[in-house]
PDB file of C-alpha atoms in Angstrom:
ATOM      1  CA  MET N   1     119.683 146.457 114.320  1.00  0.00           C
ATOM      2  CA  LEU N   2     121.527 149.747 114.837  1.00  0.00           C
ATOM      3  CA  ARG N   3     118.237 151.562 115.312  1.00  0.00           C
ATOM      4  CA  ARG N   4     117.230 149.140 118.090  1.00  0.00           C
ATOM      5  CA  ALA N   5     120.610 149.501 119.762  1.00  0.00           C
ATOM      6  CA  SER N   6     120.221 153.280 119.902  1.00  0.00           C
ATOM      7  CA  MET N   7     116.779 152.865 121.478  1.00  0.00           C
ATOM      8  CA  LEU N   8     118.179 150.559 124.172  1.00  0.00           C
ATOM      9  CA  LEU N   9     120.978 152.988 124.956  1.00  0.00           C
ATOM     10  CA  ALA N  10     118.462 155.795 125.312  1.00  0.00           C
ATOM     11  CA  ARG N  11     116.473 153.744 127.823  1.00  0.00           C
ATOM     12  CA  ARG N  12     119.391 153.148 130.207  1.00  0.00           C
ATOM     13  CA  PRO N  13     119.278 156.565 131.953  1.00  0.00           C
ATOM     14  CA  ILE N  14     115.542 156.103 132.513  1.00  0.00           C
ATOM     15  CA  LEU N  15     116.032 152.636 134.003  1.00  0.00           C
ATOM     16  CA  ALA N  16     118.832 153.928 136.214  1.00  0.00           C
ATOM     17  CA  ALA N  17     116.565 156.658 137.530  1.00  0.00           C
ATOM     18  CA  ARG N  18     113.960 154.033 138.371  1.00  0.00           C
ATOM     19  CA  ALA N  19     116.458 151.781 140.158  1.00  0.00           C
ATOM     20  CA  ARG N  20     115.398 150.776 143.614  1.00  0.00           C
ATOM     21  CA  PRO N  21     117.425 152.631 146.281  1.00  0.00           C
ATOM     22  CA  PHE N  22     119.358 150.800 148.968  1.00  0.00           C
ATOM     23  CA  SER N  23     117.858 150.510 152.429  1.00  0.00           C
ATOM     24  CA  THR N  24     120.641 152.708 153.782  1.00  0.00           C
ATOM     25  CA  ASP N  25     119.585 155.509 151.429  1.00  0.00           C
ATOM     26  CA  LEU N  26     115.993 155.592 152.650  1.00  0.00           C
ATOM     27  CA  PRO N  27     114.990 157.895 155.514  1.00  0.00           C
ATOM     28  CA  ALA N  28     114.488 156.109 158.806  1.00  0.00           C
ATOM     29  CA  ALA N  29     110.839 155.458 159.615  1.00  0.00           C
ATOM     30  CA  PRO N  30     109.587 156.873 162.924  1.00  0.00           C
ATOM     31  CA  SER N  31     109.443 154.357 165.738  1.00  0.00           C
ATOM     32  CA  ALA N  32     106.142 152.966 166.936  1.00  0.00           C
ATOM     33  CA  ASP N  33     106.655 154.713 170.287  1.00  0.00           C
ATOM     34  CA  ALA N  34     107.079 158.134 168.644  1.00  0.00           C
ATOM     35  CA  THR N  35     104.007 157.542 166.480  1.00  0.00           C
ATOM     36  CA  PHE N  36     101.942 156.618 169.540  1.00  0.00           C
ATOM     37  CA  THR N  37     103.130 159.700 171.455  1.00  0.00           C
ATOM     38  CA  GLU N  38     102.254 161.971 168.551  1.00  0.00           C
ATOM     39  CA  ALA N  39      98.766 160.467 168.233  1.00  0.00           C
ATOM     40  CA  TRP N  40      98.220 160.726 172.014  1.00  0.00           C
ATOM     41  CA  THR N  41      99.227 164.406 172.049  1.00  0.00           C
ATOM     42  CA  LYS N  42      96.716 165.207 169.335  1.00  0.00           C
ATOM     43  CA  VAL N  43      93.841 163.596 171.261  1.00  0.00           C
ATOM     44  CA  ILE N  44      94.808 164.468 174.865  1.00  0.00           C
ATOM     45  CA  PRO N  45      97.304 167.364 174.762  1.00  0.00           C
ATOM     46  CA  ASN N  46      96.989 168.174 178.485  1.00  0.00           C
ATOM     47  CA  MET N  47      98.049 164.722 179.717  1.00  0.00           C
ATOM     48  CA  ASP N  48     101.460 163.111 179.445  1.00  0.00           C
ATOM     49  CA  PRO N  49     101.414 159.923 177.358  1.00  0.00           C
ATOM     50  CA  PRO N  50     101.915 156.643 179.234  1.00  0.00           C
ATOM     51  CA  LYS N  51     105.208 154.817 179.082  1.00  0.00           C
ATOM     52  CA  THR N  52     105.398 151.921 176.649  1.00  0.00           C
ATOM     53  CA  PRO N  53     107.886 149.019 176.721  1.00  0.00           C
ATOM     54  CA  LEU N  54     109.843 150.662 173.909  1.00  0.00           C
ATOM     55  CA  SER N  55     110.633 153.665 176.097  1.00  0.00           C
ATOM     56  CA  PHE N  56     112.562 151.411 178.513  1.00  0.00           C
ATOM     57  CA  MET N  57     114.623 149.715 175.804  1.00  0.00           C
ATOM     58  CA  GLN N  58     117.957 150.896 174.528  1.00  0.00           C
ATOM     59  CA  PRO N  59     117.828 151.505 170.784  1.00  0.00           C
ATOM     60  CA  ARG N  60     119.797 149.167 168.572  1.00  0.00           C
ATOM     61  CA  PRO N  61     122.820 150.699 166.860  1.00  0.00           C
ATOM     62  CA  PRO N  62     121.998 151.738 163.297  1.00  0.00           C
ATOM     63  CA  THR N  63     122.841 149.417 160.420  1.00  0.00           C
ATOM     64  CA  PRO N  64     126.159 150.608 158.959  1.00  0.00           C
ATOM     65  CA  SER N  65     126.408 151.384 155.265  1.00  0.00           C
ATOM     66  CA  SER N  66     129.865 149.767 155.065  1.00  0.00           C
ATOM     67  CA  ILE N  67     131.278 146.528 156.451  1.00  0.00           C
ATOM     68  CA  PRO N  68     131.962 147.038 160.194  1.00  0.00           C
ATOM     69  CA  SER N  69     135.288 146.206 161.782  1.00  0.00           C
ATOM     70  CA  LYS N  70     133.919 144.164 164.682  1.00  0.00           C
ATOM     71  CA  LEU N  71     131.318 141.550 165.558  1.00  0.00           C
ATOM     72  CA  THR N  72     129.460 141.829 168.881  1.00  0.00           C
ATOM     73  CA  VAL N  73     128.234 138.500 170.275  1.00  0.00           C
ATOM     74  CA  ASN N  74     125.758 137.651 173.038  1.00  0.00           C
ATOM     75  CA  PHE N  75     125.756 133.959 174.021  1.00  0.00           C
ATOM     76  CA  VAL N  76     123.119 133.164 176.645  1.00  0.00           C
ATOM     77  CA  LEU N  77     121.603 130.097 178.297  1.00  0.00           C
ATOM     78  CA  PRO N  78     118.419 129.834 180.384  1.00  0.00           C
ATOM     79  CA  TYR N  79     120.525 129.908 183.556  1.00  0.00           C
ATOM     80  CA  ALA N  80     123.719 131.753 182.589  1.00  0.00           C
ATOM     81  CA  SER N  81     125.405 134.093 180.135  1.00  0.00           C
ATOM     82  CA  GLU N  82     128.534 132.740 178.468  1.00  0.00           C
ATOM     83  CA  LEU N  83     129.314 135.862 176.420  1.00  0.00           C
ATOM     84  CA  ALA N  84     127.735 139.278 177.015  1.00  0.00           C
ATOM     85  CA  THR N  85     128.310 141.923 174.314  1.00  0.00           C
ATOM     86  CA  LYS N  86     131.660 140.331 173.531  1.00  0.00           C
ATOM     87  CA  GLU N  87     133.344 142.252 170.722  1.00  0.00           C
ATOM     88  CA  PHE N  88     135.557 140.528 168.184  1.00  0.00           C
ATOM     89  CA  ALA N  89     137.557 143.083 166.207  1.00  0.00           C
ATOM     90  CA  ASN N  90     138.654 142.415 162.666  1.00  0.00           C
ATOM     91  CA  PRO N  91     142.342 143.378 162.358  1.00  0.00           C
ATOM     92  CA  CYS N  92     142.247 143.190 158.557  1.00  0.00           C
ATOM     93  CA  TYR N  93     141.395 146.878 158.466  1.00  0.00           C
ATOM     94  CA  ASP N  94     144.782 147.688 159.967  1.00  0.00           C
ATOM     95  CA  LEU N  95     146.835 145.397 157.727  1.00  0.00           C
ATOM     96  CA  ILE N  96     147.733 145.409 154.067  1.00  0.00           C
ATOM     97  CA  PRO N  97     145.291 143.464 151.840  1.00  0.00           C
ATOM     98  CA  VAL N  98     147.726 140.647 151.064  1.00  0.00           C
ATOM     99  CA  PHE N  99     147.207 139.282 154.599  1.00  0.00           C
ATOM    100  CA  LYS N 100     143.437 139.595 154.542  1.00  0.00           C
ATOM    101  CA  HIS N 101     142.502 135.993 153.808  1.00  0.00           C
ATOM    102  CA  SER N 102     144.963 134.495 156.302  1.00  0.00           C
ATOM    103  CA  ILE N 103     143.726 136.767 159.102  1.00  0.00           C
ATOM    104  CA  LEU N 104     139.992 136.488 158.500  1.00  0.00           C
ATOM    105  CA  SER N 105     139.971 132.802 159.422  1.00  0.00           C
ATOM    106  CA  LEU N 106     141.186 133.675 162.917  1.00  0.00           C
ATOM    107  CA  PHE N 107     138.460 136.158 163.846  1.00  0.00           C
ATOM    108  CA  LEU N 108     135.111 134.484 163.406  1.00  0.00           C
ATOM    109  CA  LEU N 109     132.309 132.568 165.012  1.00  0.00           C
ATOM    110  CA  ILE N 110     131.366 129.081 163.764  1.00  0.00           C
ATOM    111  CA  VAL N 111     127.940 127.762 164.772  1.00  0.00           C
ATOM    112  CA  PRO N 112     126.457 124.282 164.157  1.00  0.00           C
ATOM    113  CA  ALA N 113     123.333 125.198 162.191  1.00  0.00           C
ATOM    114  CA  THR N 114     120.893 122.556 160.981  1.00  0.00           C
ATOM    115  CA  THR N 115     121.889 123.504 157.428  1.00  0.00           C
ATOM    116  CA  GLY N 116     125.586 122.926 158.199  1.00  0.00           C
ATOM    117  CA  GLN N 117     128.503 124.685 159.856  1.00  0.00           C
ATOM    118  CA  MET N 118     128.051 128.442 159.468  1.00  0.00           C
ATOM    119  CA  GLY N 119     130.837 130.982 159.839  1.00  0.00           C
ATOM    120  CA  VAL N 120     129.932 134.464 161.066  1.00  0.00           C
ATOM    121  CA  LEU N 121     132.172 137.476 160.424  1.00  0.00           C
ATOM    122  CA  PRO N 122     131.662 141.227 160.854  1.00  0.00           C
ATOM    123  CA  GLY N 123     129.181 142.408 158.258  1.00  0.00           C
ATOM    124  CA  HIS N 124     127.388 139.047 157.931  1.00  0.00           C
ATOM    125  CA  VAL N 125     124.002 139.203 156.244  1.00  0.00           C
ATOM    126  CA  ALA N 126     121.015 139.168 158.624  1.00  0.00           C
ATOM    127  CA  THR N 127     120.140 135.525 159.318  1.00  0.00           C
ATOM    128  CA  ILE N 128     118.123 133.351 161.698  1.00  0.00           C
ATOM    129  CA  ALA N 129     119.356 129.769 162.015  1.00  0.00           C
ATOM    130  CA  GLU N 130     118.391 126.807 164.179  1.00  0.00           C
ATOM    131  CA  LEU N 131     121.210 125.103 166.047  1.00  0.00           C
ATOM    132  CA  LYS N 132     121.724 121.356 166.139  1.00  0.00           C
ATOM    133  CA  PRO N 133     123.856 119.360 168.607  1.00  0.00           C
ATOM    134  CA  GLY N 134     127.429 120.242 167.772  1.00  0.00           C
ATOM    135  CA  VAL N 135     130.439 122.435 168.424  1.00  0.00           C
ATOM    136  CA  LEU N 136     130.251 126.221 168.563  1.00  0.00           C
ATOM    137  CA  SER N 137     133.699 127.753 168.040  1.00  0.00           C
ATOM    138  CA  VAL N 138     134.755 131.247 169.054  1.00  0.00           C
ATOM    139  CA  HIS N 139     137.932 132.299 167.217  1.00  0.00           C
ATOM    140  CA  GLU N 140     139.681 135.272 168.786  1.00  0.00           C
ATOM    141  CA  GLY N 141     143.205 135.833 167.574  1.00  0.00           C
ATOM    142  CA  SER N 142     145.145 132.599 167.927  1.00  0.00           C
ATOM    143  CA  GLU N 143     142.807 131.390 170.690  1.00  0.00           C
ATOM    144  CA  VAL N 144     139.831 129.152 169.957  1.00  0.00           C
ATOM    145  CA  THR N 145     137.159 128.479 172.584  1.00  0.00           C
ATOM    146  CA  LYS N 146     134.796 125.607 171.829  1.00  0.00           C
ATOM    147  CA  TYR N 147     131.398 124.852 173.346  1.00  0.00           C
ATOM    148  CA  PHE N 148     129.126 121.895 172.789  1.00  0.00           C
ATOM    149  CA  VAL N 149     125.552 123.116 172.333  1.00  0.00           C
ATOM    150  CA  SER N 150     122.514 120.856 172.444  1.00  0.00           C
ATOM    151  CA  SER N 151     120.094 123.051 170.490  1.00  0.00           C
ATOM    152  CA  GLY N 152     118.920 126.628 170.155  1.00  0.00           C
ATOM    153  CA  PHE N 153     118.903 129.515 167.713  1.00  0.00           C
ATOM    154  CA  VAL N 154     121.309 132.148 166.429  1.00  0.00           C
ATOM    155  CA  PHE N 155     120.087 135.582 165.381  1.00  0.00           C
ATOM    156  CA  ILE N 156     122.533 137.526 163.215  1.00  0.00           C
ATOM    157  CA  HIS N 157     121.517 141.157 162.821  1.00  0.00           C
ATOM    158  CA  ALA N 158     122.377 143.520 159.996  1.00  0.00           C
ATOM    159  CA  ASN N 159     124.276 145.824 162.393  1.00  0.00           C
ATOM    160  CA  SER N 160     126.917 143.129 163.058  1.00  0.00           C
ATOM    161  CA  PHE N 161     125.353 141.905 166.315  1.00  0.00           C
ATOM    162  CA  ALA N 162     124.838 138.173 166.900  1.00  0.00           C
ATOM    163  CA  ASP N 163     122.597 136.692 169.607  1.00  0.00           C
ATOM    164  CA  ILE N 164     123.069 132.988 170.376  1.00  0.00           C
ATOM    165  CA  ILE N 165     120.403 131.326 172.528  1.00  0.00           C
ATOM    166  CA  ALA N 166     121.157 127.726 173.513  1.00  0.00           C
ATOM    167  CA  VAL N 167     119.277 125.296 175.742  1.00  0.00           C
ATOM    168  CA  GLU N 168     122.484 123.678 177.026  1.00  0.00           C
ATOM    169  CA  ALA N 169     126.115 124.582 176.386  1.00  0.00           C
ATOM    170  CA  VAL N 170     129.277 123.162 177.945  1.00  0.00           C
ATOM    171  CA  PRO N 171     132.918 124.067 177.241  1.00  0.00           C
ATOM    172  CA  LEU N 172     134.438 121.190 175.307  1.00  0.00           C
ATOM    173  CA  ASP N 173     137.347 120.767 177.726  1.00  0.00           C
ATOM    174  CA  ARG N 174     134.924 119.893 180.546  1.00  0.00           C
ATOM    175  CA  LEU N 175     133.536 116.798 178.798  1.00  0.00           C
ATOM    176  CA  ASP N 176     134.764 113.274 179.582  1.00  0.00           C
ATOM    177  CA  VAL N 177     135.185 111.172 176.447  1.00  0.00           C
ATOM    178  CA  ASN N 178     134.835 107.921 178.422  1.00  0.00           C
ATOM    179  CA  LEU N 179     131.445 108.942 179.832  1.00  0.00           C
ATOM    180  CA  VAL N 180     130.306 110.041 176.383  1.00  0.00           C
ATOM    181  CA  GLN N 181     131.216 106.701 174.812  1.00  0.00           C
ATOM    182  CA  LYS N 182     129.550 104.879 177.696  1.00  0.00           C
ATOM    183  CA  GLY N 183     126.345 106.862 177.163  1.00  0.00           C
ATOM    184  CA  LEU N 184     126.473 106.157 173.423  1.00  0.00           C
ATOM    185  CA  ALA N 185     126.710 102.425 174.089  1.00  0.00           C
ATOM    186  CA  GLU N 186     123.797 102.576 176.552  1.00  0.00           C
ATOM    187  CA  PHE N 187     121.463 104.377 174.149  1.00  0.00           C
ATOM    188  CA  THR N 188     122.466 102.048 171.308  1.00  0.00           C
ATOM    189  CA  SER N 189     121.485  99.109 173.500  1.00  0.00           C
ATOM    190  CA  LYS N 190     118.190 100.810 174.416  1.00  0.00           C
ATOM    191  CA  LEU N 191     117.353 101.339 170.757  1.00  0.00           C
ATOM    192  CA  SER N 192     117.873  97.672 169.913  1.00  0.00           C
ATOM    193  CA  SER N 193     115.588  96.594 172.780  1.00  0.00           C
ATOM    194  CA  ALA N 194     112.944  99.326 172.367  1.00  0.00           C
ATOM    195  CA  THR N 195     109.407  98.106 171.665  1.00  0.00           C
ATOM    196  CA  THR N 196     107.325 101.296 171.490  1.00  0.00           C
ATOM    197  CA  ASP N 197     107.672 104.354 169.272  1.00  0.00           C
ATOM    198  CA  LEU N 198     108.329 106.526 172.326  1.00  0.00           C
ATOM    199  CA  GLU N 199     111.188 104.313 173.514  1.00  0.00           C
ATOM    200  CA  LYS N 200     112.684 104.266 170.024  1.00  0.00           C
ATOM    201  CA  ALA N 201     112.457 108.053 169.710  1.00  0.00           C
ATOM    202  CA  GLU N 202     114.057 108.644 173.121  1.00  0.00           C
ATOM    203  CA  ALA N 203     116.862 106.197 172.356  1.00  0.00           C
ATOM    204  CA  GLN N 204     117.484 107.750 168.937  1.00  0.00           C
ATOM    205  CA  ILE N 205     117.718 111.236 170.451  1.00  0.00           C
ATOM    206  CA  GLY N 206     120.261 109.927 172.952  1.00  0.00           C
ATOM    207  CA  ILE N 207     122.272 108.337 170.156  1.00  0.00           C
ATOM    208  CA  ASP N 208     122.245 111.523 168.077  1.00  0.00           C
ATOM    209  CA  VAL N 209     123.403 113.707 170.969  1.00  0.00           C
ATOM    210  CA  HIS N 210     126.102 111.310 172.168  1.00  0.00           C
ATOM    211  CA  SER N 211     127.306 110.732 168.598  1.00  0.00           C
ATOM    212  CA  ALA N 212     127.707 114.490 168.172  1.00  0.00           C
ATOM    213  CA  LEU N 213     129.525 114.680 171.510  1.00  0.00           C
ATOM    214  CA  ASN N 214     131.824 111.819 170.538  1.00  0.00           C
ATOM    215  CA  SER N 215     132.600 113.397 167.166  1.00  0.00           C
ATOM    216  CA  ALA N 216     133.371 116.714 168.853  1.00  0.00           C
ATOM    217  CA  LEU N 217     135.814 115.103 171.272  1.00  0.00           C
ATOM    218  CA  THR N 218     137.486 112.581 168.976  1.00  0.00           C
ATOM    219  CA  GLY N 219     137.233 114.418 165.655  1.00  0.00           C
TER     220      GLY N 219
END
């Protein structure tokens, strides 16, 4: 027993040396554009390499090795941009730790993902989520701005950037609860009188959207 324990203790330094390094410890791989330019120069050194799409793009900020103090959000629609590189700072880094949990709940982004309500804070793990009809909340200090989104996707990057792409989005204070309840009643009536699968599907979609709208306004 003691002999086996000594063998296990001797193995620990070896296992630690074989431990997989973090992604932040690895050297950055050369970009595809730099690789292409290098290959072009070797073949045709007397001619400038052509421009690629990557040469016209601004590089993404590097992924920080520690939790960042702010979350940068882009919220776009097919016809408009609701938030463009909006930065939400996390004041917890300037306060004593005892206030951390009470402050964090005021500086976040809540999106209606198909898997449930998802809160996004600075330093959130990289995630791609599909949006369902529901309320998207932007918490900035004591102010909360709410949007109703019909569908879309949210892309949360490892460098504390979040891109929200929605098909339709309307500020919650612009919606009329009476019109929403009227639409819900109309689609409920259509579903009960539907005879084809297409009519049933269209009516059910209308019910789902108006039910989400009604819950957002009355709940």
